[in-house]
mmCIF file of C-alpha atoms in Angstrom:
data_model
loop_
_atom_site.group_PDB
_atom_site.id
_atom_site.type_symbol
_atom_site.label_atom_id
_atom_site.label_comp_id
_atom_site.label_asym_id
_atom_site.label_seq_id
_atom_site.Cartn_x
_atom_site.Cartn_y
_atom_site.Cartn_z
ATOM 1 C CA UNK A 1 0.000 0.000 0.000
ATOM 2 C CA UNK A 2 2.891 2.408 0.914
ATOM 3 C CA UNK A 3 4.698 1.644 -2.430
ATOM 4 C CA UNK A 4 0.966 2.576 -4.386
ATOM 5 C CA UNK A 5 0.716 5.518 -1.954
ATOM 6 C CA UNK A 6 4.063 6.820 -2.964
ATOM 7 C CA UNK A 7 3.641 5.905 -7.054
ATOM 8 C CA UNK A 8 0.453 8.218 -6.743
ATOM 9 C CA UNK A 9 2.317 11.062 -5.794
ATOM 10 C CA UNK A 10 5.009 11.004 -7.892
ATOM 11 C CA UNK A 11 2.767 10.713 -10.958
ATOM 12 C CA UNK A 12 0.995 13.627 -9.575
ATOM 13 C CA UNK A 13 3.634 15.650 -8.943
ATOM 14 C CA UNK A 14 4.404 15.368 -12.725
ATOM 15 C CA UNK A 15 1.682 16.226 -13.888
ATOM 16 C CA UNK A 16 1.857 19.634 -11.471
ATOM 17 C CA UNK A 17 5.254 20.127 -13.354
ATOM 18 C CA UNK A 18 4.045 19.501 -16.452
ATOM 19 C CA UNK A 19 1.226 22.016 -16.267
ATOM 20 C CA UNK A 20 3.517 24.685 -14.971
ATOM 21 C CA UNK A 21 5.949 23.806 -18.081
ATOM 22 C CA UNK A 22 3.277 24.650 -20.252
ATOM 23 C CA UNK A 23 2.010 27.452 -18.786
ATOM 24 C CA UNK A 24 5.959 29.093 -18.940
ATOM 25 C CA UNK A 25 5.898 28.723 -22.187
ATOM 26 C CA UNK A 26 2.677 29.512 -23.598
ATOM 27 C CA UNK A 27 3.244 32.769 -21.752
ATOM 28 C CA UNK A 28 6.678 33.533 -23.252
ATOM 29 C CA UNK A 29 5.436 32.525 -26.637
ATOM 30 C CA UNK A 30 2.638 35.295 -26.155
ATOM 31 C CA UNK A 31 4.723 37.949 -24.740
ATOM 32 C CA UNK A 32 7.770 37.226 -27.619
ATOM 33 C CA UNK A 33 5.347 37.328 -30.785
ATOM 34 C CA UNK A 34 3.945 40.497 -29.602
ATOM 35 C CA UNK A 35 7.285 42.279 -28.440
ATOM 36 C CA UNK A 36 8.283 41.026 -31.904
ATOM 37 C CA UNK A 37 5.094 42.437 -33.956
ATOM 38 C CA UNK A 38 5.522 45.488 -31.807
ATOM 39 C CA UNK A 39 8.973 46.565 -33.003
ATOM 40 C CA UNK A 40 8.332 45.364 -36.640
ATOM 41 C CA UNK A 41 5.759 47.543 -37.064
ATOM 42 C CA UNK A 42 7.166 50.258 -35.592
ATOM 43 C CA UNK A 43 10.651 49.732 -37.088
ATOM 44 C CA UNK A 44 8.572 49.513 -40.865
ATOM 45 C CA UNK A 45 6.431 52.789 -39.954
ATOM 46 C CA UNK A 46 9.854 54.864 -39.061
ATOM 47 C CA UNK A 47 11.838 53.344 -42.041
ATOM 48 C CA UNK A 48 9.382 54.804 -44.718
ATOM 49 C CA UNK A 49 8.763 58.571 -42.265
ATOM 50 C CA UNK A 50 12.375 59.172 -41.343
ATOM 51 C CA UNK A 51 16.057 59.006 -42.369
ATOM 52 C CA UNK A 52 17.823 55.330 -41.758
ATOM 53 C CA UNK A 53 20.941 54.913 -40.768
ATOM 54 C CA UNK A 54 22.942 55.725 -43.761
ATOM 55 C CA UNK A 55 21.256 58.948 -43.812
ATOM 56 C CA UNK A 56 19.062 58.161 -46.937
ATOM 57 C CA UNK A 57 14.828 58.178 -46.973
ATOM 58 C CA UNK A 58 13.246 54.915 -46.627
ATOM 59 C CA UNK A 59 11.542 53.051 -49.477
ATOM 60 C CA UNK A 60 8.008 54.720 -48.671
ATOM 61 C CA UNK A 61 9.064 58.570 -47.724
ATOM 62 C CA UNK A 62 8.292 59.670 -51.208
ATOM 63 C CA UNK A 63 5.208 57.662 -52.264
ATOM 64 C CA UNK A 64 3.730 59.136 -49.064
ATOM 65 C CA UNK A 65 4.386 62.349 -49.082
ATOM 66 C CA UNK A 66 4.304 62.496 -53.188
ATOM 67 C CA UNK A 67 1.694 65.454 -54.472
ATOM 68 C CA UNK A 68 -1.604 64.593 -54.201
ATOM 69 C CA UNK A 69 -3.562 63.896 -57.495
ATOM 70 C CA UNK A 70 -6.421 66.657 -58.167
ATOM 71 C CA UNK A 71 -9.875 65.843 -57.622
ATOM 72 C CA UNK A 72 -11.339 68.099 -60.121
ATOM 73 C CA UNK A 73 -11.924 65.384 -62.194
ATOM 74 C CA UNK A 74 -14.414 63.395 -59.617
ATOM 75 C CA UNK A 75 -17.607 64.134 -59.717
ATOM 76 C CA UNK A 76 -20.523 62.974 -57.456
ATOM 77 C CA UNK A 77 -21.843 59.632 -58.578
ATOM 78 C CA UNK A 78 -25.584 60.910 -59.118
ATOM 79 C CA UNK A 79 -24.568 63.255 -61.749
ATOM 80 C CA UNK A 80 -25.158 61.672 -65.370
ATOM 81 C CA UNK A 81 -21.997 61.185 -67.489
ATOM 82 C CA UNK A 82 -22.172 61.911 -71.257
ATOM 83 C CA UNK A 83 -24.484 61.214 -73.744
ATOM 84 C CA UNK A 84 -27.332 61.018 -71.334
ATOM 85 C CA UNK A 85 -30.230 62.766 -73.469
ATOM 86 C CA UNK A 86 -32.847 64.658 -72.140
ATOM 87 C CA UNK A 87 -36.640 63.542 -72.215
ATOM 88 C CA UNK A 88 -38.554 64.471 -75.679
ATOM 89 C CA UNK A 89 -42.337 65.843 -75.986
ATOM 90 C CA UNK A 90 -43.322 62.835 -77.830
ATOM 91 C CA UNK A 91 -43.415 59.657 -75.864
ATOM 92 C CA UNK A 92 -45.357 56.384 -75.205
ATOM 93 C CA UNK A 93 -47.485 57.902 -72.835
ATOM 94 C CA UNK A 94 -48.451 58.329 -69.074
ATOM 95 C CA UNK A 95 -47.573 56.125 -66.341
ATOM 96 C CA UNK A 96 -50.028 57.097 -63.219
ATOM 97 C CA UNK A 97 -49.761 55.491 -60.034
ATOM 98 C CA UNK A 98 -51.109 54.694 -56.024
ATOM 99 C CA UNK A 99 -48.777 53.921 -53.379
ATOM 100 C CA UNK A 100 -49.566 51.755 -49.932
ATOM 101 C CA UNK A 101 -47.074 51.759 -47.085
ATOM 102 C CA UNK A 102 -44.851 53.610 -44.418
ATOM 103 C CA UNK A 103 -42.964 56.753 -45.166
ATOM 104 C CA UNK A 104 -39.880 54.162 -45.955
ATOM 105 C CA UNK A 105 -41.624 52.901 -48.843
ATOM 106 C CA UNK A 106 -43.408 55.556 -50.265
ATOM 107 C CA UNK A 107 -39.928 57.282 -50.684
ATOM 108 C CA UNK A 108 -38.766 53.738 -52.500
ATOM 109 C CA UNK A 109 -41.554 53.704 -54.422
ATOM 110 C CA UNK A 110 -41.683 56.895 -56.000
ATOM 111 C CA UNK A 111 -37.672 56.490 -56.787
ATOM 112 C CA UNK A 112 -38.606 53.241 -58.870
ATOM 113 C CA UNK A 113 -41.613 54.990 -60.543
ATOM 114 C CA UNK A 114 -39.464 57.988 -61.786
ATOM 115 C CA UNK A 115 -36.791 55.021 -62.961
ATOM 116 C CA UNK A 116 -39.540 53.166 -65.009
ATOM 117 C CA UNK A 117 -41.208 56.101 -66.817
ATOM 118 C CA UNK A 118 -37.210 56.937 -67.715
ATOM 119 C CA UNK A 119 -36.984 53.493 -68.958
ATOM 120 C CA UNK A 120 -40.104 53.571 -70.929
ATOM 121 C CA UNK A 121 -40.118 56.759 -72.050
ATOM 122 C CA UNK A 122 -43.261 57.592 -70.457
ATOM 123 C CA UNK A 123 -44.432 60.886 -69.079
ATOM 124 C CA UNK A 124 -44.890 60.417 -65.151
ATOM 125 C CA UNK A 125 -48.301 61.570 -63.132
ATOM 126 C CA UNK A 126 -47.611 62.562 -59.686
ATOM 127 C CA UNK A 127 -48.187 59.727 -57.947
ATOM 128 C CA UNK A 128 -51.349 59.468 -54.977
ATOM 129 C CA UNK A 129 -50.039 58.697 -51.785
ATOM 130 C CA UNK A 130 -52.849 56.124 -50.355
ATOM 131 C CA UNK A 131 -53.504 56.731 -46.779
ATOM 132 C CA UNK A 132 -52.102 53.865 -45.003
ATOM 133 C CA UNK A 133 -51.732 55.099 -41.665
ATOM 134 C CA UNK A 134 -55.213 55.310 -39.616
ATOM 135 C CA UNK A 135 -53.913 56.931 -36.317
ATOM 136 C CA UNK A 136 -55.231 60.000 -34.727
ATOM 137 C CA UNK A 137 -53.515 63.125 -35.925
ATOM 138 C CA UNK A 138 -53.228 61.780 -39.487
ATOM 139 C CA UNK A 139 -54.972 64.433 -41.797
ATOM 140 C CA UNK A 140 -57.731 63.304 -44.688
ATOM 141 C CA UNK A 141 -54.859 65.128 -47.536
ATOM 142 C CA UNK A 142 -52.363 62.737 -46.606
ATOM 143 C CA UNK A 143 -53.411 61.309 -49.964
ATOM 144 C CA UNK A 144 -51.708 64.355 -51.400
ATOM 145 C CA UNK A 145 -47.800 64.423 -52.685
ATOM 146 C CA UNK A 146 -47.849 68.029 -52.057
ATOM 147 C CA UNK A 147 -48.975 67.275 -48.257
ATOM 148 C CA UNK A 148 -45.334 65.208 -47.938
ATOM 149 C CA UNK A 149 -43.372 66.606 -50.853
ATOM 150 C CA UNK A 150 -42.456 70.184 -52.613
ATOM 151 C CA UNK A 151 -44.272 69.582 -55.793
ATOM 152 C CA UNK A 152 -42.394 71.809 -57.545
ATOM 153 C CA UNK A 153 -39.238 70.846 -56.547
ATOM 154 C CA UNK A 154 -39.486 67.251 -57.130
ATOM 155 C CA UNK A 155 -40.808 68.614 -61.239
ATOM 156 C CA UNK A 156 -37.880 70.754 -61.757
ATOM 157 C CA UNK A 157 -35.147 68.597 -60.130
ATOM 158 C CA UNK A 158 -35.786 66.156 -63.047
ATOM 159 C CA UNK A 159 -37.017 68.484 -65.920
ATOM 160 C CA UNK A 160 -33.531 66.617 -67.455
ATOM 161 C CA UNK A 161 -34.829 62.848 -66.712
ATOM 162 C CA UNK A 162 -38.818 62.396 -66.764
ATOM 163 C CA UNK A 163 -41.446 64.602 -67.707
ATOM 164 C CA UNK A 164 -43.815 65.318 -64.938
ATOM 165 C CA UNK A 165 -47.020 65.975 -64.846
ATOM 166 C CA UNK A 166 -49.304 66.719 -62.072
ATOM 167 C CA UNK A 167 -52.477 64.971 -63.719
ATOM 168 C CA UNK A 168 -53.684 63.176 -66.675
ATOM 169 C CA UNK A 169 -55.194 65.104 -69.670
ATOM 170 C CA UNK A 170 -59.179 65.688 -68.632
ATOM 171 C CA UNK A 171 -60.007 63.602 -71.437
ATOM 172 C CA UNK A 172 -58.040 60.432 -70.243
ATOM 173 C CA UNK A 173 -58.657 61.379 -66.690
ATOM 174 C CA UNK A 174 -62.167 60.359 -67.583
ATOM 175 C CA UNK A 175 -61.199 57.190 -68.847
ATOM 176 C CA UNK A 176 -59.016 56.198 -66.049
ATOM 177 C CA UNK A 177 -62.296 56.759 -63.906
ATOM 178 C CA UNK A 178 -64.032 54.144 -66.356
ATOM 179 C CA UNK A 179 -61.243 52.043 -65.818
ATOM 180 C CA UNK A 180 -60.524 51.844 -69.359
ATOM 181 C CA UNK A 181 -56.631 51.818 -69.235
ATOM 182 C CA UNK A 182 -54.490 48.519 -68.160
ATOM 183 C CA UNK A 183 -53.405 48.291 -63.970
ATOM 184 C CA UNK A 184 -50.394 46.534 -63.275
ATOM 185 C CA UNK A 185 -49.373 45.522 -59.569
ATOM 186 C CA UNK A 186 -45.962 44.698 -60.365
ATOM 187 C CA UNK A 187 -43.325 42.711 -57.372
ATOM 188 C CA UNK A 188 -41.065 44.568 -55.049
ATOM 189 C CA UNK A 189 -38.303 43.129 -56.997
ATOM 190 C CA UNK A 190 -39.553 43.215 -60.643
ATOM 191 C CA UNK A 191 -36.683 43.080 -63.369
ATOM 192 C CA UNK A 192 -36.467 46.036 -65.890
ATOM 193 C CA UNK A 193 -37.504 42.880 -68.325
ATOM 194 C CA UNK A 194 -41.036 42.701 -67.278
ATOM 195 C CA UNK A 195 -41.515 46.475 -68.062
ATOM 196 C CA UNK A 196 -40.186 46.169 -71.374
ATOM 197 C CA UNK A 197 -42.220 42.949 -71.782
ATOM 198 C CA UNK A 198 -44.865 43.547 -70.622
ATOM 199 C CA UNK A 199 -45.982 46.958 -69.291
ATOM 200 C CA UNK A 200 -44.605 48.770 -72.610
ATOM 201 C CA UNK A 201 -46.439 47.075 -75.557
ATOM 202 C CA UNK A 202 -49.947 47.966 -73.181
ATOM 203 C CA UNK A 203 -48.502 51.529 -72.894
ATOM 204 C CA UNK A 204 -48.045 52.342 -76.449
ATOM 205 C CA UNK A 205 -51.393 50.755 -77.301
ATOM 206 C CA UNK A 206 -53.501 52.128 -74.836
ATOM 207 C CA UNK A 207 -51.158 55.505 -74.624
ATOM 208 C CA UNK A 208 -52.156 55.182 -70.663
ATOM 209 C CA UNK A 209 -51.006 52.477 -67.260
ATOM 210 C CA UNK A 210 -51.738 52.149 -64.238
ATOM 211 C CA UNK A 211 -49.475 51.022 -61.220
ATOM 212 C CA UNK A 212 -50.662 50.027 -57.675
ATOM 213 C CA UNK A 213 -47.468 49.467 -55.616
ATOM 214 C CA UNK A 214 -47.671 47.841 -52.131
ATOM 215 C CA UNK A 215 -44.541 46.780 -50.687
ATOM 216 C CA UNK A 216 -42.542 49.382 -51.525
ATOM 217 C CA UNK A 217 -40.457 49.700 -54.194
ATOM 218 C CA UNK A 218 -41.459 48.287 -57.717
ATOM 219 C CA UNK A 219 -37.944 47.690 -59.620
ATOM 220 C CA UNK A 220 -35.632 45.594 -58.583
ATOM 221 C CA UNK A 221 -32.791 47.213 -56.227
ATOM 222 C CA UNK A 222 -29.565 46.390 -58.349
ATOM 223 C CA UNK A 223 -29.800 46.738 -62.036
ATOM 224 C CA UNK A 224 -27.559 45.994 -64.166
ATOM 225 C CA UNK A 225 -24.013 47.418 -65.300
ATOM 226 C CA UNK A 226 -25.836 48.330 -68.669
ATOM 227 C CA UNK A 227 -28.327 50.594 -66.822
ATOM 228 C CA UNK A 228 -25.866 52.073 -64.859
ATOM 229 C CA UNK A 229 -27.557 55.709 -65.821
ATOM 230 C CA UNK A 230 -31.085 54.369 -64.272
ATOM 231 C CA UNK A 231 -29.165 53.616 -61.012
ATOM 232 C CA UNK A 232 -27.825 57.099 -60.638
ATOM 233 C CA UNK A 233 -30.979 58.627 -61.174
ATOM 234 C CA UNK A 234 -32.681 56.536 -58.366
ATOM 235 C CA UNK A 235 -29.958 58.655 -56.501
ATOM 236 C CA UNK A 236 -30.952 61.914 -57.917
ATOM 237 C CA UNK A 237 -34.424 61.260 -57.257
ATOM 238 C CA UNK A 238 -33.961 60.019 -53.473
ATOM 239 C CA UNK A 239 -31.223 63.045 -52.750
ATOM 240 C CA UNK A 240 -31.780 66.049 -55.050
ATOM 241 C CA UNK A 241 -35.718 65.762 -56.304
ATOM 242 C CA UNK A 242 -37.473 64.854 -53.546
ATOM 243 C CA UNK A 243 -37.580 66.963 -50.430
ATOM 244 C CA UNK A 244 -40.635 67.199 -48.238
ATOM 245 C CA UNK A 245 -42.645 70.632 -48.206
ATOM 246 C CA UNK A 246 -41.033 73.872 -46.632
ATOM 247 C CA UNK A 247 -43.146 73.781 -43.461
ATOM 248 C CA UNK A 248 -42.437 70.171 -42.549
ATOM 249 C CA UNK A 249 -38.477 70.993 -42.918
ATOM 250 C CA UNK A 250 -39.272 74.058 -40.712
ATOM 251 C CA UNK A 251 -40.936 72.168 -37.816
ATOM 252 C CA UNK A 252 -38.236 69.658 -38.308
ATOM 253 C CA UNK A 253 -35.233 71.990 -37.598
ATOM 254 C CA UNK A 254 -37.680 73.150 -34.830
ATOM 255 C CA UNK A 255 -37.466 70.143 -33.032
ATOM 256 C CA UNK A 256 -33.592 69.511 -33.793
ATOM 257 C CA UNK A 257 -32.875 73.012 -32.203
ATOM 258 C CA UNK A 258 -35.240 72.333 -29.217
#
């Protein structure tokens, strides 16, 4: 029993050394690699600012402190680059349209609309904002752009993209009330295809379409390389066209100040 007693020990002393071996060494491993990381990168940082030792700059002096290349040639990327012509008088027709959702989407939805009349060459009604909201406080014109948005603003910011109308000719007006022109309650995520497809051949025959867009958004949110142009002016719409009216900036800033 004494000769077990003592066997136990001495295996468990080894393992006590063993531990404590490890634990040296993981410890001077740590402290080594970062000492060593340390001085590299500080060693590599002073190299390329300062003077070495032979009195000559280091390898990265002058690409750092080179001149810096002008930005006059950058431009912001809403702007449209060259060749981007302006809308004509004669087009396929109007594109009219009633939007359902939160602020979030009614904003997304009115950037895709302004896309797709630019895409089919369509002159754009002023879309009716449908009251989605039923709270107390919520006024009977928030069916009204012009109770959310400067009207005026949002026509002339893209005088160079979309005409703009504020509503249909009387004549078709009536018609739209007869429901005699083709509605069209296209995805969230519908392809530029589908418009071509199959909104444009109704627009040029019936010279009038309807959109009803729910979820926000009607066009899908990347397009491709080709249609690079349409993407920017999803920007110009969102950043430069559409502000909201002067008095609901004013009680904003209010409110900021206070």
């Amino acid at each position: 029993m004494l000769v077990k007693s003592k066997i136990k020990w001495v295996a468990l002393g080894g393992l006590v050394l063993s531990f404590v071996s490890l634990l040296v060494h993981l410890l001077l491993a740590k402290y080594s690699s970062a000492d060593l990381v340390r001085y590299s990168a500080i060693t590599g940082f002073t190299e390329d600012l300062n003077v070495n030792i032979e009195g000559r700059q280091g390898a990265g002096y002058s690409k750092l402190w080179k001149n810096v290349v002008s930005l006059e040639s950058l431009q912001p990327y809403a702007n449209p680059r060259s060749g981007y012509p302006v809308p004509t008088v004669q087009n396929n027709g109007f594109i009219y349209a009633k939007i359902f959702g939160g602020f979030e989407k009614i904003r997304s939805s009115i950037c895709d609309l302004v896309t797709i009349s630019r895409l089919l060459n369509a002159t754009l009604v002023i879309p009716e904002i449908q009251e989605s909201t039923h709270g107390k406080g919520i006024s009977s014109k928030f069916k009204s752009f012009s109770y959310l948005y400067n009207e005026d603003q949002f026509i002339a910011g893209l005088i160079k993209d979309v005409t703009i109308v504020k509503s249909l000719p009387p004549e078709l007006n009536e018609l739209r009330k007869l429901k005699q022109f083709p509605i069209f309650k296209p995805k969230t995520s519908a392809s530029p295809t589908f418009y071509m497809k199959e909104v444009l051949p109704k627009l040029k025959k019936a010279k009038v379409v309807g959109l009803v867009l729910y979820d926000g958004g009607c066009l899908q949110p990347i397009l491709p390389s080709r249609l690079a142009e349409y993407q920017r002016l999803r920007c110009r719409v969102a950043f430069h066209a559409l502000h909201f009216r002067p008095e609901i900036l004013a009680l904003g800033h209010l409110m900021v100040e206070r």
